[in-house]
Amino acid sequence: MRIPFDNSYAALPEGFFSRLNPTPVKEPKVLAWNAELAAELGIKGDDAQVQAQVFGGNEVPEGATPLAQLYAGHQFGNFNPQLGDGRAILLGEVISSDGTRRDIQLKGAGPTPYSRRGDGRAWMGPVLREYLVSEAMHALGVPTTRALAAVATGEPILRETGHLPGAIVTRVAASHLRVGTFQVFAHRGEVEALKTLTDYAIARHYPDADGPLGLLRAVCAAQAELVAQWMSFGFIHGVMNTDNCSISGETIDYGPCAFMDAFHQGRVFSSIDRQGRYAYGNQPQIVVWNMAQLATSLLQQMDDKETAVEEATEIVHEMPELIEAAWLRRFAAKVGISNPRPEDVDLINELLSLMQTDGADFTNTFRALGTDQARDQFTNRDAFDTWAEGWRARIKDQPDPKAVMQAANPAVIPRNHRIEQMIVAAVAGDMTPFERLMTALSTPFDETAPELQRPPTEDEIVPATFCGT
Ligand code: AMP
Ligand code: MG
């Protein structure tokens, strides 16, 4: 196994992380390997035995500088001054074929100084969920961390429901810098560390950004685009804590996330999100809240506080407008409009409101718009027909609305019931459903697998997803 490491994080001050190796596991076995991504990263080594040893954490590859990163974060609105990688170990970075620097991190690789009461491990369910959903997001064109490998550890781990098979996912990210990485140093009043981190983030992600406020502006723009994309695919992240909010603008941390079937603005999947803080329709507001926390942290290093506060406030206050613009662009495309006007917001919201009333399937309604299949999603056909009449008039002069819609509305998404079925099969040793899903999700805009387009039947519905970490 040859991984062309080029590590920069490990060269930051020692207070940024703790150095340690993954804890070896009993019997590592490759469950999934992303050969295409490996090639992009310049990783050479096709031997499954070797892959299992390296990505199971038993063998530290040459050039790696393993470490657990320190960070803090607001979890469900409450500040926790110290979190950190409690079960993840960064092996190092590589420069991928497109010239970007990428982290290679093992998640579930054993306890670290930041594990608190956790065991440092993950079970096969969330590992395969993260692998599959993150790769599906990538295929949909959404910025996201990626999955290079899933390795079973051969060790049982204890969770609420009993013993479960352990596994490790190898996560590839533009970086693992989070809002929480800034928060930890800001909270401690470590201004020098905060400055070093700010410079590092700018150099790595936004080389054109001018100072801390330039960084803030760039992250706000990236996060605005990201949340608009989530909304446009009916994606619910589930744990938008500030430690799960990436500086690079990638989707990170696939815990209790899910794609909606029947549309509802208030939809929540996470079993621990009892207040619905991270409900589908709240996501744009929460991103702004998270950016306000980033602004607060960044401001700690500014000398001219008064003007800086003013400017930072303005940047954060402008964010809802950025999100609305990105939202409109994305949703307009979903209904075949390529040059949206402000009044299209009402047209789109009327459709969403009809969908919500009738529990229409989010993905299938948009995909089939203009055909009887979309109309069949509604019980109140008259209301839908009236809407459709106005919609048809609006798209009459649009360039190729059908093609615009086909490119914005996927046919196949990782539906929750299919993920659950895949996990049950994988635990029983059958990876066929995983592979079938991966294949269909790699070309989500093509109708390659009709059975995967179908919403769950009454019996198949999975009402909640568990952190179950
Ligand atoms: P998450 O909700 O997955 O973003 O995790 C929040 C925090 O809990 C992070 O600091 C994780 O590293 C930590 N954590 C989650 N699961 C475990 C575990 N099984 N063992 C140790 N730490 C964990
Ligand atoms: Mg996290």
PDB file of N, CA and C and ligand atoms in Angstrom, residues 71 75-76 82-88 107-108 110-112 114-122 157 159 178 239 241 243-244 253-256 272 467 469, ligand 1:
ATOM      1  N   TYR A  71     -11.467  19.994  19.080  1.00  0.00           N
ATOM      2  CA  TYR A  71     -12.466  21.017  18.755  1.00  0.00           C
ATOM      3  C   TYR A  71     -13.496  21.095  19.872  1.00  0.00           C
ATOM      4  N   GLN A  75     -23.828  21.772  20.834  1.00  0.00           N
ATOM      5  CA  GLN A  75     -24.642  20.602  20.512  1.00  0.00           C
ATOM      6  C   GLN A  75     -26.079  20.904  20.917  1.00  0.00           C
ATOM      7  N   PHE A  76     -26.974  20.892  19.935  1.00  0.00           N
ATOM      8  CA  PHE A  76     -28.374  21.275  20.153  1.00  0.00           C
ATOM      9  C   PHE A  76     -28.463  22.603  20.902  1.00  0.00           C
ATOM     10  N   GLN A  82     -15.197  21.348  25.197  1.00  0.00           N
ATOM     11  CA  GLN A  82     -14.235  20.421  24.610  1.00  0.00           C
ATOM     12  C   GLN A  82     -14.863  19.133  24.108  1.00  0.00           C
ATOM     13  N   LEU A  83     -14.792  18.981  22.783  1.00  0.00           N
ATOM     14  CA  LEU A  83     -15.210  17.720  22.166  1.00  0.00           C
ATOM     15  C   LEU A  83     -13.946  17.080  21.596  1.00  0.00           C
ATOM     16  N   GLY A  84     -13.738  17.194  20.327  1.00  0.00           N
ATOM     17  CA  GLY A  84     -12.550  16.597  19.703  1.00  0.00           C
ATOM     18  C   GLY A  84     -12.884  15.244  19.116  1.00  0.00           C
ATOM     19  N   ASP A  85     -11.963  14.723  18.299  1.00  0.00           N
ATOM     20  CA  ASP A  85     -12.157  13.410  17.679  1.00  0.00           C
ATOM     21  C   ASP A  85     -12.147  12.343  18.757  1.00  0.00           C
ATOM     22  N   GLY A  86     -13.318  11.876  19.125  1.00  0.00           N
ATOM     23  CA  GLY A  86     -13.396  10.865  20.169  1.00  0.00           C
ATOM     24  C   GLY A  86     -13.252   9.455  19.641  1.00  0.00           C
ATOM     25  N   ARG A  87     -13.338   9.337  18.335  1.00  0.00           N
ATOM     26  CA  ARG A  87     -13.207   7.992  17.758  1.00  0.00           C
ATOM     27  C   ARG A  87     -12.661   8.046  16.340  1.00  0.00           C
ATOM     28  N   ALA A  88     -12.117   9.215  15.984  1.00  0.00           N
ATOM     29  CA  ALA A  88     -11.582   9.354  14.630  1.00  0.00           C
ATOM     30  C   ALA A  88     -10.095   9.651  14.715  1.00  0.00           C
ATOM     31  N   LYS A 107     -12.632   6.610  10.945  1.00  0.00           N
ATOM     32  CA  LYS A 107     -13.666   6.916  11.945  1.00  0.00           C
ATOM     33  C   LYS A 107     -14.135   5.605  12.566  1.00  0.00           C
ATOM     34  N   GLY A 108     -13.942   5.519  13.883  1.00  0.00           N
ATOM     35  CA  GLY A 108     -14.254   4.270  14.601  1.00  0.00           C
ATOM     36  C   GLY A 108     -12.983   3.512  14.939  1.00  0.00           C
ATOM     37  N   GLY A 110     -10.895   3.621  17.484  1.00  0.00           N
ATOM     38  CA  GLY A 110     -10.475   3.393  18.869  1.00  0.00           C
ATOM     39  C   GLY A 110     -10.466   4.670  19.683  1.00  0.00           C
ATOM     40  N   PRO A 111     -10.355   4.508  21.016  1.00  0.00           N
ATOM     41  CA  PRO A 111     -10.436   5.664  21.909  1.00  0.00           C
ATOM     42  C   PRO A 111      -9.281   6.641  21.730  1.00  0.00           C
ATOM     43  N   THR A 112      -9.559   7.891  22.058  1.00  0.00           N
ATOM     44  CA  THR A 112      -8.567   8.962  21.995  1.00  0.00           C
ATOM     45  C   THR A 112      -8.688   9.759  23.296  1.00  0.00           C
ATOM     46  N   TYR A 114      -9.989  12.376  23.645  1.00  0.00           N
ATOM     47  CA  TYR A 114     -11.238  13.148  23.587  1.00  0.00           C
ATOM     48  C   TYR A 114     -12.482  12.253  23.611  1.00  0.00           C
ATOM     49  N   SER A 115     -12.304  10.995  23.977  1.00  0.00           N
ATOM     50  CA  SER A 115     -13.438  10.055  23.880  1.00  0.00           C
ATOM     51  C   SER A 115     -14.503  10.267  24.952  1.00  0.00           C
ATOM     52  N   ARG A 116     -14.169  10.985  26.000  1.00  0.00           N
ATOM     53  CA  ARG A 116     -15.094  11.140  27.136  1.00  0.00           C
ATOM     54  C   ARG A 116     -15.616   9.755  27.540  1.00  0.00           C
ATOM     55  N   ARG A 117     -16.929   9.539  27.521  1.00  0.00           N
ATOM     56  CA  ARG A 117     -17.413   8.222  27.971  1.00  0.00           C
ATOM     57  C   ARG A 117     -17.558   7.220  26.820  1.00  0.00           C
ATOM     58  N   GLY A 118     -17.221   7.639  25.601  1.00  0.00           N
ATOM     59  CA  GLY A 118     -17.410   6.764  24.443  1.00  0.00           C
ATOM     60  C   GLY A 118     -16.333   5.704  24.321  1.00  0.00           C
ATOM     61  N   ASP A 119     -16.607   4.696  23.511  1.00  0.00           N
ATOM     62  CA  ASP A 119     -15.664   3.587  23.345  1.00  0.00           C
ATOM     63  C   ASP A 119     -14.727   3.772  22.150  1.00  0.00           C
ATOM     64  N   GLY A 120     -14.903   4.866  21.428  1.00  0.00           N
ATOM     65  CA  GLY A 120     -14.024   5.116  20.291  1.00  0.00           C
ATOM     66  C   GLY A 120     -14.358   4.302  19.051  1.00  0.00           C
ATOM     67  N   ARG A 121     -15.461   3.594  19.114  1.00  0.00           N
ATOM     68  CA  ARG A 121     -15.802   2.696  18.007  1.00  0.00           C
ATOM     69  C   ARG A 121     -17.098   3.078  17.309  1.00  0.00           C
ATOM     70  N   ALA A 122     -17.363   2.428  16.202  1.00  0.00           N
ATOM     71  CA  ALA A 122     -18.610   2.610  15.455  1.00  0.00           C
ATOM     72  C   ALA A 122     -19.109   1.220  15.081  1.00  0.00           C
ATOM     73  N   ILE A 157     -19.297  -4.605  19.443  1.00  0.00           N
ATOM     74  CA  ILE A 157     -19.317  -3.447  20.339  1.00  0.00           C
ATOM     75  C   ILE A 157     -20.699  -3.341  20.967  1.00  0.00           C
ATOM     76  N   ARG A 159     -23.957  -1.522  22.244  1.00  0.00           N
ATOM     77  CA  ARG A 159     -24.825  -0.352  22.101  1.00  0.00           C
ATOM     78  C   ARG A 159     -26.128  -0.635  22.832  1.00  0.00           C
ATOM     79  N   ARG A 178     -13.793  22.662  11.460  1.00  0.00           N
ATOM     80  CA  ARG A 178     -15.210  22.923  11.707  1.00  0.00           C
ATOM     81  C   ARG A 178     -15.356  24.266  12.383  1.00  0.00           C
ATOM     82  N   VAL A 239     -28.030  16.472  12.577  1.00  0.00           N
ATOM     83  CA  VAL A 239     -27.246  16.983  13.726  1.00  0.00           C
ATOM     84  C   VAL A 239     -26.383  18.153  13.290  1.00  0.00           C
ATOM     85  N   ASN A 241     -24.945  20.470  14.577  1.00  0.00           N
ATOM     86  CA  ASN A 241     -24.180  21.099  15.647  1.00  0.00           C
ATOM     87  C   ASN A 241     -22.985  21.828  15.041  1.00  0.00           C
ATOM     88  N   ASP A 243     -19.975  21.609  15.651  1.00  0.00           N
ATOM     89  CA  ASP A 243     -18.834  20.718  15.416  1.00  0.00           C
ATOM     90  C   ASP A 243     -19.065  19.850  14.176  1.00  0.00           C
ATOM     91  N   ASN A 244     -20.273  19.890  13.632  1.00  0.00           N
ATOM     92  CA  ASN A 244     -20.552  19.146  12.406  1.00  0.00           C
ATOM     93  C   ASN A 244     -20.782  20.092  11.236  1.00  0.00           C
ATOM     94  N   ASP A 253     -20.387  14.494   8.574  1.00  0.00           N
ATOM     95  CA  ASP A 253     -20.974  13.766   9.685  1.00  0.00           C
ATOM     96  C   ASP A 253     -22.378  13.267   9.387  1.00  0.00           C
ATOM     97  N   TYR A 254     -22.408  12.113   8.778  1.00  0.00           N
ATOM     98  CA  TYR A 254     -23.678  11.476   8.430  1.00  0.00           C
ATOM     99  C   TYR A 254     -24.114  10.595   9.581  1.00  0.00           C
ATOM    100  N   GLY A 255     -24.830  11.188  10.522  1.00  0.00           N
ATOM    101  CA  GLY A 255     -25.358  10.426  11.649  1.00  0.00           C
ATOM    102  C   GLY A 255     -26.794  10.034  11.332  1.00  0.00           C
ATOM    103  N   PRO A 256     -27.723  10.690  12.037  1.00  0.00           N
ATOM    104  CA  PRO A 256     -29.131  10.358  11.830  1.00  0.00           C
ATOM    105  C   PRO A 256     -29.737  11.128  10.663  1.00  0.00           C
ATOM    106  N   ILE A 272     -33.003  11.674  18.595  1.00  0.00           N
ATOM    107  CA  ILE A 272     -32.628  12.497  19.755  1.00  0.00           C
ATOM    108  C   ILE A 272     -33.040  13.962  19.583  1.00  0.00           C
ATOM    109  N   CYS A 467     -28.853   7.960  16.228  1.00  0.00           N
ATOM    110  CA  CYS A 467     -27.440   8.309  16.219  1.00  0.00           C
ATOM    111  C   CYS A 467     -26.686   6.997  16.313  1.00  0.00           C
ATOM    112  N   THR A 469     -24.393   5.762  17.562  1.00  0.00           N
ATOM    113  CA  THR A 469     -22.984   5.832  17.224  1.00  0.00           C
ATOM    114  C   THR A 469     -22.175   4.812  18.001  1.00  0.00           C
TER     115      THR A 469
HETATM  116  P1  AMP B   1     -21.164  13.359  16.533  1.00  0.00           P
HETATM  117  O1  AMP B   1     -22.533  13.578  17.112  1.00  0.00           O
HETATM  118  O2  AMP B   1     -21.004  12.057  15.833  1.00  0.00           O
HETATM  119  O3  AMP B   1     -20.701  14.509  15.726  1.00  0.00           O
HETATM  120  O4  AMP B   1     -20.185  13.253  17.778  1.00  0.00           O
HETATM  121  C1  AMP B   1     -20.064  14.243  18.754  1.00  0.00           C
HETATM  122  C2  AMP B   1     -18.854  14.003  19.616  1.00  0.00           C
HETATM  123  O5  AMP B   1     -18.946  12.739  20.289  1.00  0.00           O
HETATM  124  C3  AMP B   1     -17.533  13.971  18.874  1.00  0.00           C
HETATM  125  O6  AMP B   1     -16.567  14.551  19.684  1.00  0.00           O
HETATM  126  C4  AMP B   1     -17.287  12.509  18.685  1.00  0.00           C
HETATM  127  O7  AMP B   1     -15.926  12.207  18.514  1.00  0.00           O
HETATM  128  C5  AMP B   1     -17.820  11.938  19.987  1.00  0.00           C
HETATM  129  N1  AMP B   1     -18.235  10.527  19.850  1.00  0.00           N
HETATM  130  C6  AMP B   1     -19.301  10.042  19.193  1.00  0.00           C
HETATM  131  N2  AMP B   1     -19.369   8.712  19.279  1.00  0.00           N
HETATM  132  C7  AMP B   1     -18.303   8.325  20.018  1.00  0.00           C
HETATM  133  C8  AMP B   1     -17.804   7.061  20.485  1.00  0.00           C
HETATM  134  N3  AMP B   1     -18.416   5.918  20.184  1.00  0.00           N
HETATM  135  N4  AMP B   1     -16.677   7.065  21.219  1.00  0.00           N
HETATM  136  C9  AMP B   1     -16.044   8.212  21.528  1.00  0.00           C
HETATM  137  N5  AMP B   1     -16.462   9.421  21.143  1.00  0.00           N
HETATM  138  C10 AMP B   1     -17.576   9.490  20.389  1.00  0.00           C
END
